[in-house]
Amino acid sequence: MSDAVAILVFARPAADDAARKRFVSSAYTNRRVLARLTEHVMRVATGTGLPVLHSTDLITHQGSFGDQLSAALQAVFDLGHERVLVVGNDCPGLTPPMLLGAADALRSAAVVLGPDRRGGLYLLGISRPVFDANRLAQLPWQTPALSRITRHLFASCAVVELVRLSDVNQLTDLQAYRTTNTGVGVFVHALLALIRLPFKAGYTLTRQPPTAVFWPGSGLLRGPPVA
């Protein structure tokens, strides 16, 4: 049994992600962009030196989002980990120091929440004693109510809430990250270049209504406290 905080990268296969999230009209380009986002968060997570697991190695990603997430968390706990940070591939602003700060917080709190700016979560840290697969699966994942209702669910626990970060669900979300810190900015510029290449060949940019998606920061805000 490991006392270390494990990081679970919860990211569905790029083809599945591309079916619901489009940055451009080319499905092929969407898959490439989403695959790069997953590769990026895997590098960030690995950079912490903590144990890192990918959801696609643990579950088949079938059923509702909540069911999939709960199953992946259960699989990590079954491996013997007592504390888990869950992140997705939709928050390029995450850095190794942010994740290490969240891990430190989870060692003294039962739950850590990283709220995104749309009412969802970019990070969820949870310890085994408060994990309830059924209740977690029933949270309103991928809706603007997720952060608020998750706070309510864990109101009786020791909770730490992180700073708010922006997730990416459409092209304008990516563009907003261009002015962030150097490392993130370089990555986002590379993604935008990947998008622009097929665009010049005749593809048109598309926009879709933002959807709050699950996933967690430095600047930890202590106190009671995200899709």
PDB file of C-alpha atoms in Angstrom:
ATOM      1  CA  MET A   1       0.000   0.000   0.000  1.00  0.00           C
ATOM      2  CA  SER A   2       1.450   3.363  -1.048  1.00  0.00           C
ATOM      3  CA  ASP A   3       1.284   6.545   1.039  1.00  0.00           C
ATOM      4  CA  ALA A   4       2.278   8.646  -1.976  1.00  0.00           C
ATOM      5  CA  VAL A   5      -0.349  10.739  -3.735  1.00  0.00           C
ATOM      6  CA  ALA A   6      -1.065   9.237  -7.140  1.00  0.00           C
ATOM      7  CA  ILE A   7      -2.103  11.262 -10.186  1.00  0.00           C
ATOM      8  CA  LEU A   8      -4.848   9.886 -12.387  1.00  0.00           C
ATOM      9  CA  VAL A   9      -4.945  11.421 -15.856  1.00  0.00           C
ATOM     10  CA  PHE A  10      -8.551  10.931 -16.866  1.00  0.00           C
ATOM     11  CA  ALA A  11      -8.656  11.374 -20.628  1.00  0.00           C
ATOM     12  CA  ARG A  12     -10.703   9.382 -23.065  1.00  0.00           C
ATOM     13  CA  PRO A  13      -9.166   8.192 -26.343  1.00  0.00           C
ATOM     14  CA  ALA A  14      -8.628  11.103 -28.743  1.00  0.00           C
ATOM     15  CA  ALA A  15     -11.174   9.758 -31.229  1.00  0.00           C
ATOM     16  CA  ASP A  16     -13.858   9.690 -28.529  1.00  0.00           C
ATOM     17  CA  ASP A  17     -12.946  13.183 -27.328  1.00  0.00           C
ATOM     18  CA  ALA A  18     -13.000  14.549 -30.871  1.00  0.00           C
ATOM     19  CA  ALA A  19     -16.576  13.350 -31.321  1.00  0.00           C
ATOM     20  CA  ARG A  20     -17.803  15.826 -28.695  1.00  0.00           C
ATOM     21  CA  LYS A  21     -15.232  18.630 -28.776  1.00  0.00           C
ATOM     22  CA  ARG A  22     -14.236  20.360 -31.997  1.00  0.00           C
ATOM     23  CA  PHE A  23     -11.666  23.077 -32.486  1.00  0.00           C
ATOM     24  CA  VAL A  24     -11.865  22.946 -36.288  1.00  0.00           C
ATOM     25  CA  SER A  25     -14.111  21.148 -38.745  1.00  0.00           C
ATOM     26  CA  SER A  26     -11.478  18.493 -39.477  1.00  0.00           C
ATOM     27  CA  ALA A  27     -12.004  15.408 -37.306  1.00  0.00           C
ATOM     28  CA  TYR A  28      -8.417  14.353 -38.039  1.00  0.00           C
ATOM     29  CA  THR A  29      -7.038  17.645 -36.731  1.00  0.00           C
ATOM     30  CA  ASN A  30      -9.264  17.503 -33.669  1.00  0.00           C
ATOM     31  CA  ARG A  31      -7.893  14.083 -32.831  1.00  0.00           C
ATOM     32  CA  ARG A  32      -4.328  15.377 -33.189  1.00  0.00           C
ATOM     33  CA  VAL A  33      -5.009  18.398 -30.970  1.00  0.00           C
ATOM     34  CA  LEU A  34      -6.704  16.329 -28.281  1.00  0.00           C
ATOM     35  CA  ALA A  35      -3.942  13.736 -28.398  1.00  0.00           C
ATOM     36  CA  ARG A  36      -1.379  16.532 -27.904  1.00  0.00           C
ATOM     37  CA  LEU A  37      -3.353  17.887 -24.948  1.00  0.00           C
ATOM     38  CA  THR A  38      -3.272  14.437 -23.339  1.00  0.00           C
ATOM     39  CA  GLU A  39       0.450  14.065 -24.034  1.00  0.00           C
ATOM     40  CA  HIS A  40       1.022  17.476 -22.456  1.00  0.00           C
ATOM     41  CA  VAL A  41      -0.791  16.688 -19.208  1.00  0.00           C
ATOM     42  CA  MET A  42       0.989  13.340 -19.002  1.00  0.00           C
ATOM     43  CA  ARG A  43       4.343  15.162 -19.235  1.00  0.00           C
ATOM     44  CA  VAL A  44       3.247  17.657 -16.587  1.00  0.00           C
ATOM     45  CA  ALA A  45       2.064  14.895 -14.251  1.00  0.00           C
ATOM     46  CA  THR A  46       5.205  12.821 -14.782  1.00  0.00           C
ATOM     47  CA  GLY A  47       7.277  15.911 -14.006  1.00  0.00           C
ATOM     48  CA  THR A  48       6.081  15.804 -10.407  1.00  0.00           C
ATOM     49  CA  GLY A  49       7.823  12.507  -9.692  1.00  0.00           C
ATOM     50  CA  LEU A  50       4.560  11.126  -8.268  1.00  0.00           C
ATOM     51  CA  PRO A  51       2.985   7.880  -9.490  1.00  0.00           C
ATOM     52  CA  VAL A  52       0.994   8.595 -12.663  1.00  0.00           C
ATOM     53  CA  LEU A  53      -1.758   6.444 -14.146  1.00  0.00           C
ATOM     54  CA  HIS A  54      -3.802   6.926 -17.325  1.00  0.00           C
ATOM     55  CA  SER A  55      -7.484   6.070 -17.284  1.00  0.00           C
ATOM     56  CA  THR A  56      -7.291   4.261 -20.622  1.00  0.00           C
ATOM     57  CA  ASP A  57      -4.987   1.715 -18.969  1.00  0.00           C
ATOM     58  CA  LEU A  58      -7.507   1.088 -16.198  1.00  0.00           C
ATOM     59  CA  ILE A  59     -11.015   1.128 -17.691  1.00  0.00           C
ATOM     60  CA  THR A  60     -12.783   0.744 -21.030  1.00  0.00           C
ATOM     61  CA  HIS A  61     -14.395   4.221 -20.965  1.00  0.00           C
ATOM     62  CA  GLN A  62     -17.925   2.949 -21.402  1.00  0.00           C
ATOM     63  CA  GLY A  63     -21.015   4.374 -19.733  1.00  0.00           C
ATOM     64  CA  SER A  64     -21.620   7.867 -18.396  1.00  0.00           C
ATOM     65  CA  PHE A  65     -18.794  10.268 -17.603  1.00  0.00           C
ATOM     66  CA  GLY A  66     -19.480   9.874 -13.879  1.00  0.00           C
ATOM     67  CA  ASP A  67     -19.481   6.090 -14.087  1.00  0.00           C
ATOM     68  CA  GLN A  68     -16.196   6.104 -15.991  1.00  0.00           C
ATOM     69  CA  LEU A  69     -14.537   8.467 -13.535  1.00  0.00           C
ATOM     70  CA  SER A  70     -15.699   6.507 -10.502  1.00  0.00           C
ATOM     71  CA  ALA A  71     -14.511   3.251 -12.063  1.00  0.00           C
ATOM     72  CA  ALA A  72     -11.087   4.725 -12.824  1.00  0.00           C
ATOM     73  CA  LEU A  73     -10.738   6.060  -9.278  1.00  0.00           C
ATOM     74  CA  GLN A  74     -11.799   2.719  -7.836  1.00  0.00           C
ATOM     75  CA  ALA A  75      -9.127   1.027  -9.948  1.00  0.00           C
ATOM     76  CA  VAL A  76      -6.447   3.367  -8.563  1.00  0.00           C
ATOM     77  CA  PHE A  77      -7.545   2.760  -4.977  1.00  0.00           C
ATOM     78  CA  ASP A  78      -7.586  -0.981  -5.663  1.00  0.00           C
ATOM     79  CA  LEU A  79      -3.909  -0.689  -6.582  1.00  0.00           C
ATOM     80  CA  GLY A  80      -3.249   0.405  -3.004  1.00  0.00           C
ATOM     81  CA  HIS A  81      -3.078   4.187  -3.279  1.00  0.00           C
ATOM     82  CA  GLU A  82      -4.717   6.132  -0.448  1.00  0.00           C
ATOM     83  CA  ARG A  83      -4.892   9.573  -2.102  1.00  0.00           C
ATOM     84  CA  VAL A  84      -5.515  10.453  -5.748  1.00  0.00           C
ATOM     85  CA  LEU A  85      -5.412  13.648  -7.775  1.00  0.00           C
ATOM     86  CA  VAL A  86      -7.558  13.467 -10.901  1.00  0.00           C
ATOM     87  CA  VAL A  87      -6.854  15.792 -13.818  1.00  0.00           C
ATOM     88  CA  GLY A  88      -8.017  15.878 -17.404  1.00  0.00           C
ATOM     89  CA  ASN A  89      -6.450  17.010 -20.657  1.00  0.00           C
ATOM     90  CA  ASP A  90      -8.418  20.262 -20.872  1.00  0.00           C
ATOM     91  CA  CYS A  91      -6.362  22.560 -18.618  1.00  0.00           C
ATOM     92  CA  PRO A  92      -2.983  23.343 -20.241  1.00  0.00           C
ATOM     93  CA  GLY A  93      -2.255  25.866 -17.492  1.00  0.00           C
ATOM     94  CA  LEU A  94      -1.434  23.109 -15.008  1.00  0.00           C
ATOM     95  CA  THR A  95       2.242  22.807 -14.056  1.00  0.00           C
ATOM     96  CA  PRO A  96       4.214  20.309 -11.940  1.00  0.00           C
ATOM     97  CA  PRO A  97       4.526  22.785  -9.014  1.00  0.00           C
ATOM     98  CA  MET A  98       0.754  23.263  -9.051  1.00  0.00           C
ATOM     99  CA  LEU A  99       0.167  19.526  -8.888  1.00  0.00           C
ATOM    100  CA  LEU A 100       2.747  19.128  -6.124  1.00  0.00           C
ATOM    101  CA  GLY A 101       0.978  21.870  -4.160  1.00  0.00           C
ATOM    102  CA  ALA A 102      -2.326  20.052  -4.603  1.00  0.00           C
ATOM    103  CA  ALA A 103      -0.684  16.790  -3.488  1.00  0.00           C
ATOM    104  CA  ASP A 104       0.664  18.467  -0.344  1.00  0.00           C
ATOM    105  CA  ALA A 105      -2.816  19.804   0.406  1.00  0.00           C
ATOM    106  CA  LEU A 106      -4.338  16.344  -0.022  1.00  0.00           C
ATOM    107  CA  ARG A 107      -1.999  14.896   2.591  1.00  0.00           C
ATOM    108  CA  SER A 108      -3.750  16.978   5.278  1.00  0.00           C
ATOM    109  CA  ALA A 109      -7.238  17.349   3.768  1.00  0.00           C
ATOM    110  CA  ALA A 110      -9.761  14.749   2.682  1.00  0.00           C
ATOM    111  CA  VAL A 111     -10.615  16.547  -0.563  1.00  0.00           C
ATOM    112  CA  VAL A 112      -8.949  19.077  -2.853  1.00  0.00           C
ATOM    113  CA  LEU A 113     -10.980  20.937  -5.468  1.00  0.00           C
ATOM    114  CA  GLY A 114      -9.638  22.857  -8.463  1.00  0.00           C
ATOM    115  CA  PRO A 115     -12.569  24.888  -9.823  1.00  0.00           C
ATOM    116  CA  ASP A 116     -12.556  26.058 -13.418  1.00  0.00           C
ATOM    117  CA  ARG A 117     -14.003  29.363 -14.545  1.00  0.00           C
ATOM    118  CA  ARG A 118     -17.173  27.799 -15.924  1.00  0.00           C
ATOM    119  CA  GLY A 119     -18.310  26.147 -12.710  1.00  0.00           C
ATOM    120  CA  GLY A 120     -16.686  22.783 -13.337  1.00  0.00           C
ATOM    121  CA  LEU A 121     -13.520  21.212 -11.988  1.00  0.00           C
ATOM    122  CA  TYR A 122     -10.073  20.926 -13.538  1.00  0.00           C
ATOM    123  CA  LEU A 123      -8.775  18.896 -10.568  1.00  0.00           C
ATOM    124  CA  LEU A 124     -10.291  16.647  -7.954  1.00  0.00           C
ATOM    125  CA  GLY A 125      -8.183  15.306  -5.112  1.00  0.00           C
ATOM    126  CA  ILE A 126      -9.790  12.649  -2.974  1.00  0.00           C
ATOM    127  CA  SER A 127      -8.695  10.288  -0.211  1.00  0.00           C
ATOM    128  CA  ARG A 128      -9.883   6.718   0.102  1.00  0.00           C
ATOM    129  CA  PRO A 129     -11.934   7.164   3.324  1.00  0.00           C
ATOM    130  CA  VAL A 130     -14.327   9.666   1.706  1.00  0.00           C
ATOM    131  CA  PHE A 131     -14.534   7.990  -1.703  1.00  0.00           C
ATOM    132  CA  ASP A 132     -18.030   6.761  -2.553  1.00  0.00           C
ATOM    133  CA  ALA A 133     -18.197   5.524  -6.146  1.00  0.00           C
ATOM    134  CA  ASN A 134     -21.977   5.785  -6.445  1.00  0.00           C
ATOM    135  CA  ARG A 135     -22.275   9.306  -5.036  1.00  0.00           C
ATOM    136  CA  LEU A 136     -19.347  10.507  -7.120  1.00  0.00           C
ATOM    137  CA  ALA A 137     -20.813   9.056 -10.302  1.00  0.00           C
ATOM    138  CA  GLN A 138     -24.089  10.873  -9.694  1.00  0.00           C
ATOM    139  CA  LEU A 139     -22.536  14.350  -9.523  1.00  0.00           C
ATOM    140  CA  PRO A 140     -23.532  16.679 -12.401  1.00  0.00           C
ATOM    141  CA  TRP A 141     -20.345  16.181 -14.395  1.00  0.00           C
ATOM    142  CA  GLN A 142     -19.796  18.411 -17.425  1.00  0.00           C
ATOM    143  CA  THR A 143     -22.235  21.043 -16.165  1.00  0.00           C
ATOM    144  CA  PRO A 144     -21.713  24.512 -14.607  1.00  0.00           C
ATOM    145  CA  ALA A 145     -23.195  23.212 -11.343  1.00  0.00           C
ATOM    146  CA  LEU A 146     -20.439  20.687 -10.694  1.00  0.00           C
ATOM    147  CA  SER A 147     -18.151  22.799  -8.505  1.00  0.00           C
ATOM    148  CA  ARG A 148     -20.960  24.032  -6.269  1.00  0.00           C
ATOM    149  CA  ILE A 149     -22.592  20.643  -5.789  1.00  0.00           C
ATOM    150  CA  THR A 150     -19.261  18.923  -5.163  1.00  0.00           C
ATOM    151  CA  ARG A 151     -18.530  21.423  -2.384  1.00  0.00           C
ATOM    152  CA  HIS A 152     -21.896  20.576  -0.875  1.00  0.00           C
ATOM    153  CA  LEU A 153     -21.244  16.830  -1.127  1.00  0.00           C
ATOM    154  CA  PHE A 154     -18.034  17.147   0.889  1.00  0.00           C
ATOM    155  CA  ALA A 155     -19.221  19.919   3.223  1.00  0.00           C
ATOM    156  CA  SER A 156     -18.515  17.778   6.289  1.00  0.00           C
ATOM    157  CA  CYS A 157     -14.930  17.014   5.207  1.00  0.00           C
ATOM    158  CA  ALA A 158     -11.694  18.942   5.404  1.00  0.00           C
ATOM    159  CA  VAL A 159     -11.528  20.543   1.947  1.00  0.00           C
ATOM    160  CA  VAL A 160      -8.908  22.713   0.251  1.00  0.00           C
ATOM    161  CA  GLU A 161      -9.869  24.770  -2.779  1.00  0.00           C
ATOM    162  CA  LEU A 162      -7.266  25.778  -5.339  1.00  0.00           C
ATOM    163  CA  VAL A 163      -7.140  28.868  -7.523  1.00  0.00           C
ATOM    164  CA  ARG A 164      -9.482  28.985 -10.497  1.00  0.00           C
ATOM    165  CA  LEU A 165      -8.048  28.103 -13.878  1.00  0.00           C
ATOM    166  CA  SER A 166      -9.438  28.122 -17.399  1.00  0.00           C
ATOM    167  CA  ASP A 167     -10.224  24.958 -19.310  1.00  0.00           C
ATOM    168  CA  VAL A 168     -10.256  24.628 -23.096  1.00  0.00           C
ATOM    169  CA  ASN A 169     -13.333  23.536 -25.014  1.00  0.00           C
ATOM    170  CA  GLN A 170     -13.070  25.610 -28.172  1.00  0.00           C
ATOM    171  CA  LEU A 171     -10.566  27.565 -30.235  1.00  0.00           C
ATOM    172  CA  THR A 172     -10.984  30.840 -28.368  1.00  0.00           C
ATOM    173  CA  ASP A 173     -10.145  29.078 -25.090  1.00  0.00           C
ATOM    174  CA  LEU A 174      -6.820  27.967 -26.537  1.00  0.00           C
ATOM    175  CA  GLN A 175      -6.110  31.437 -27.900  1.00  0.00           C
ATOM    176  CA  ALA A 176      -6.631  32.928 -24.431  1.00  0.00           C
ATOM    177  CA  TYR A 177      -3.709  30.854 -23.137  1.00  0.00           C
ATOM    178  CA  ARG A 178      -1.206  32.413 -25.545  1.00  0.00           C
ATOM    179  CA  THR A 179      -0.328  35.159 -23.075  1.00  0.00           C
ATOM    180  CA  THR A 180       0.233  32.845 -20.103  1.00  0.00           C
ATOM    181  CA  ASN A 181       3.622  31.824 -18.707  1.00  0.00           C
ATOM    182  CA  THR A 182       6.348  30.898 -21.170  1.00  0.00           C
ATOM    183  CA  GLY A 183       6.123  27.107 -20.963  1.00  0.00           C
ATOM    184  CA  VAL A 184       2.377  26.971 -21.393  1.00  0.00           C
ATOM    185  CA  GLY A 185       2.438  29.689 -24.037  1.00  0.00           C
ATOM    186  CA  VAL A 186       4.948  27.774 -26.165  1.00  0.00           C
ATOM    187  CA  PHE A 187       2.825  24.636 -26.010  1.00  0.00           C
ATOM    188  CA  VAL A 188      -0.366  26.497 -26.903  1.00  0.00           C
ATOM    189  CA  HIS A 189       1.335  28.271 -29.816  1.00  0.00           C
ATOM    190  CA  ALA A 190       2.360  24.851 -31.145  1.00  0.00           C
ATOM    191  CA  LEU A 191      -1.229  23.634 -30.873  1.00  0.00           C
ATOM    192  CA  LEU A 192      -2.532  26.692 -32.685  1.00  0.00           C
ATOM    193  CA  ALA A 193       0.012  26.134 -35.439  1.00  0.00           C
ATOM    194  CA  LEU A 194      -1.253  22.583 -35.767  1.00  0.00           C
ATOM    195  CA  ILE A 195      -4.774  23.927 -36.188  1.00  0.00           C
ATOM    196  CA  ARG A 196      -3.850  26.651 -38.655  1.00  0.00           C
ATOM    197  CA  LEU A 197      -2.140  24.304 -41.110  1.00  0.00           C
ATOM    198  CA  PRO A 198      -5.296  22.486 -42.203  1.00  0.00           C
ATOM    199  CA  PHE A 199      -7.245  25.735 -41.925  1.00  0.00           C
ATOM    200  CA  LYS A 200      -5.088  27.269 -44.650  1.00  0.00           C
ATOM    201  CA  ALA A 201      -5.841  24.260 -46.787  1.00  0.00           C
ATOM    202  CA  GLY A 202      -9.528  25.133 -46.808  1.00  0.00           C
ATOM    203  CA  TYR A 203     -11.022  23.970 -43.520  1.00  0.00           C
ATOM    204  CA  THR A 204     -13.279  26.324 -41.588  1.00  0.00           C
ATOM    205  CA  LEU A 205     -13.066  27.021 -37.895  1.00  0.00           C
ATOM    206  CA  THR A 206     -16.029  25.942 -35.823  1.00  0.00           C
ATOM    207  CA  ARG A 207     -17.231  26.944 -32.424  1.00  0.00           C
ATOM    208  CA  GLN A 208     -19.453  25.054 -30.047  1.00  0.00           C
ATOM    209  CA  PRO A 209     -21.094  26.041 -26.781  1.00  0.00           C
ATOM    210  CA  PRO A 210     -18.649  25.492 -23.923  1.00  0.00           C
ATOM    211  CA  THR A 211     -19.277  22.493 -21.735  1.00  0.00           C
ATOM    212  CA  ALA A 212     -17.930  22.200 -18.233  1.00  0.00           C
ATOM    213  CA  VAL A 213     -15.716  19.191 -18.028  1.00  0.00           C
ATOM    214  CA  PHE A 214     -14.265  17.432 -15.142  1.00  0.00           C
ATOM    215  CA  TRP A 215     -10.599  17.827 -14.454  1.00  0.00           C
ATOM    216  CA  PRO A 216      -7.934  20.349 -11.654  1.00  0.00           C
ATOM    217  CA  GLY A 217      -2.735  25.006  -8.974  1.00  0.00           C
ATOM    218  CA  SER A 218      -0.389  27.059  -7.021  1.00  0.00           C
ATOM    219  CA  GLY A 219      -1.620  29.768  -4.726  1.00  0.00           C
ATOM    220  CA  LEU A 220      -3.577  27.392  -2.567  1.00  0.00           C
ATOM    221  CA  LEU A 221      -6.540  28.969  -0.830  1.00  0.00           C
ATOM    222  CA  ARG A 222      -7.199  27.175   2.427  1.00  0.00           C
ATOM    223  CA  GLY A 223     -10.751  26.656   3.465  1.00  0.00           C
ATOM    224  CA  PRO A 224     -13.966  24.961   2.379  1.00  0.00           C
ATOM    225  CA  PRO A 225     -14.128  24.765  -1.215  1.00  0.00           C
ATOM    226  CA  VAL A 226     -15.608  21.211 -10.116  1.00  0.00           C
ATOM    227  CA  ALA A 227     -16.554  19.120 -14.893  1.00  0.00           C
TER     228      ALA A 227
END
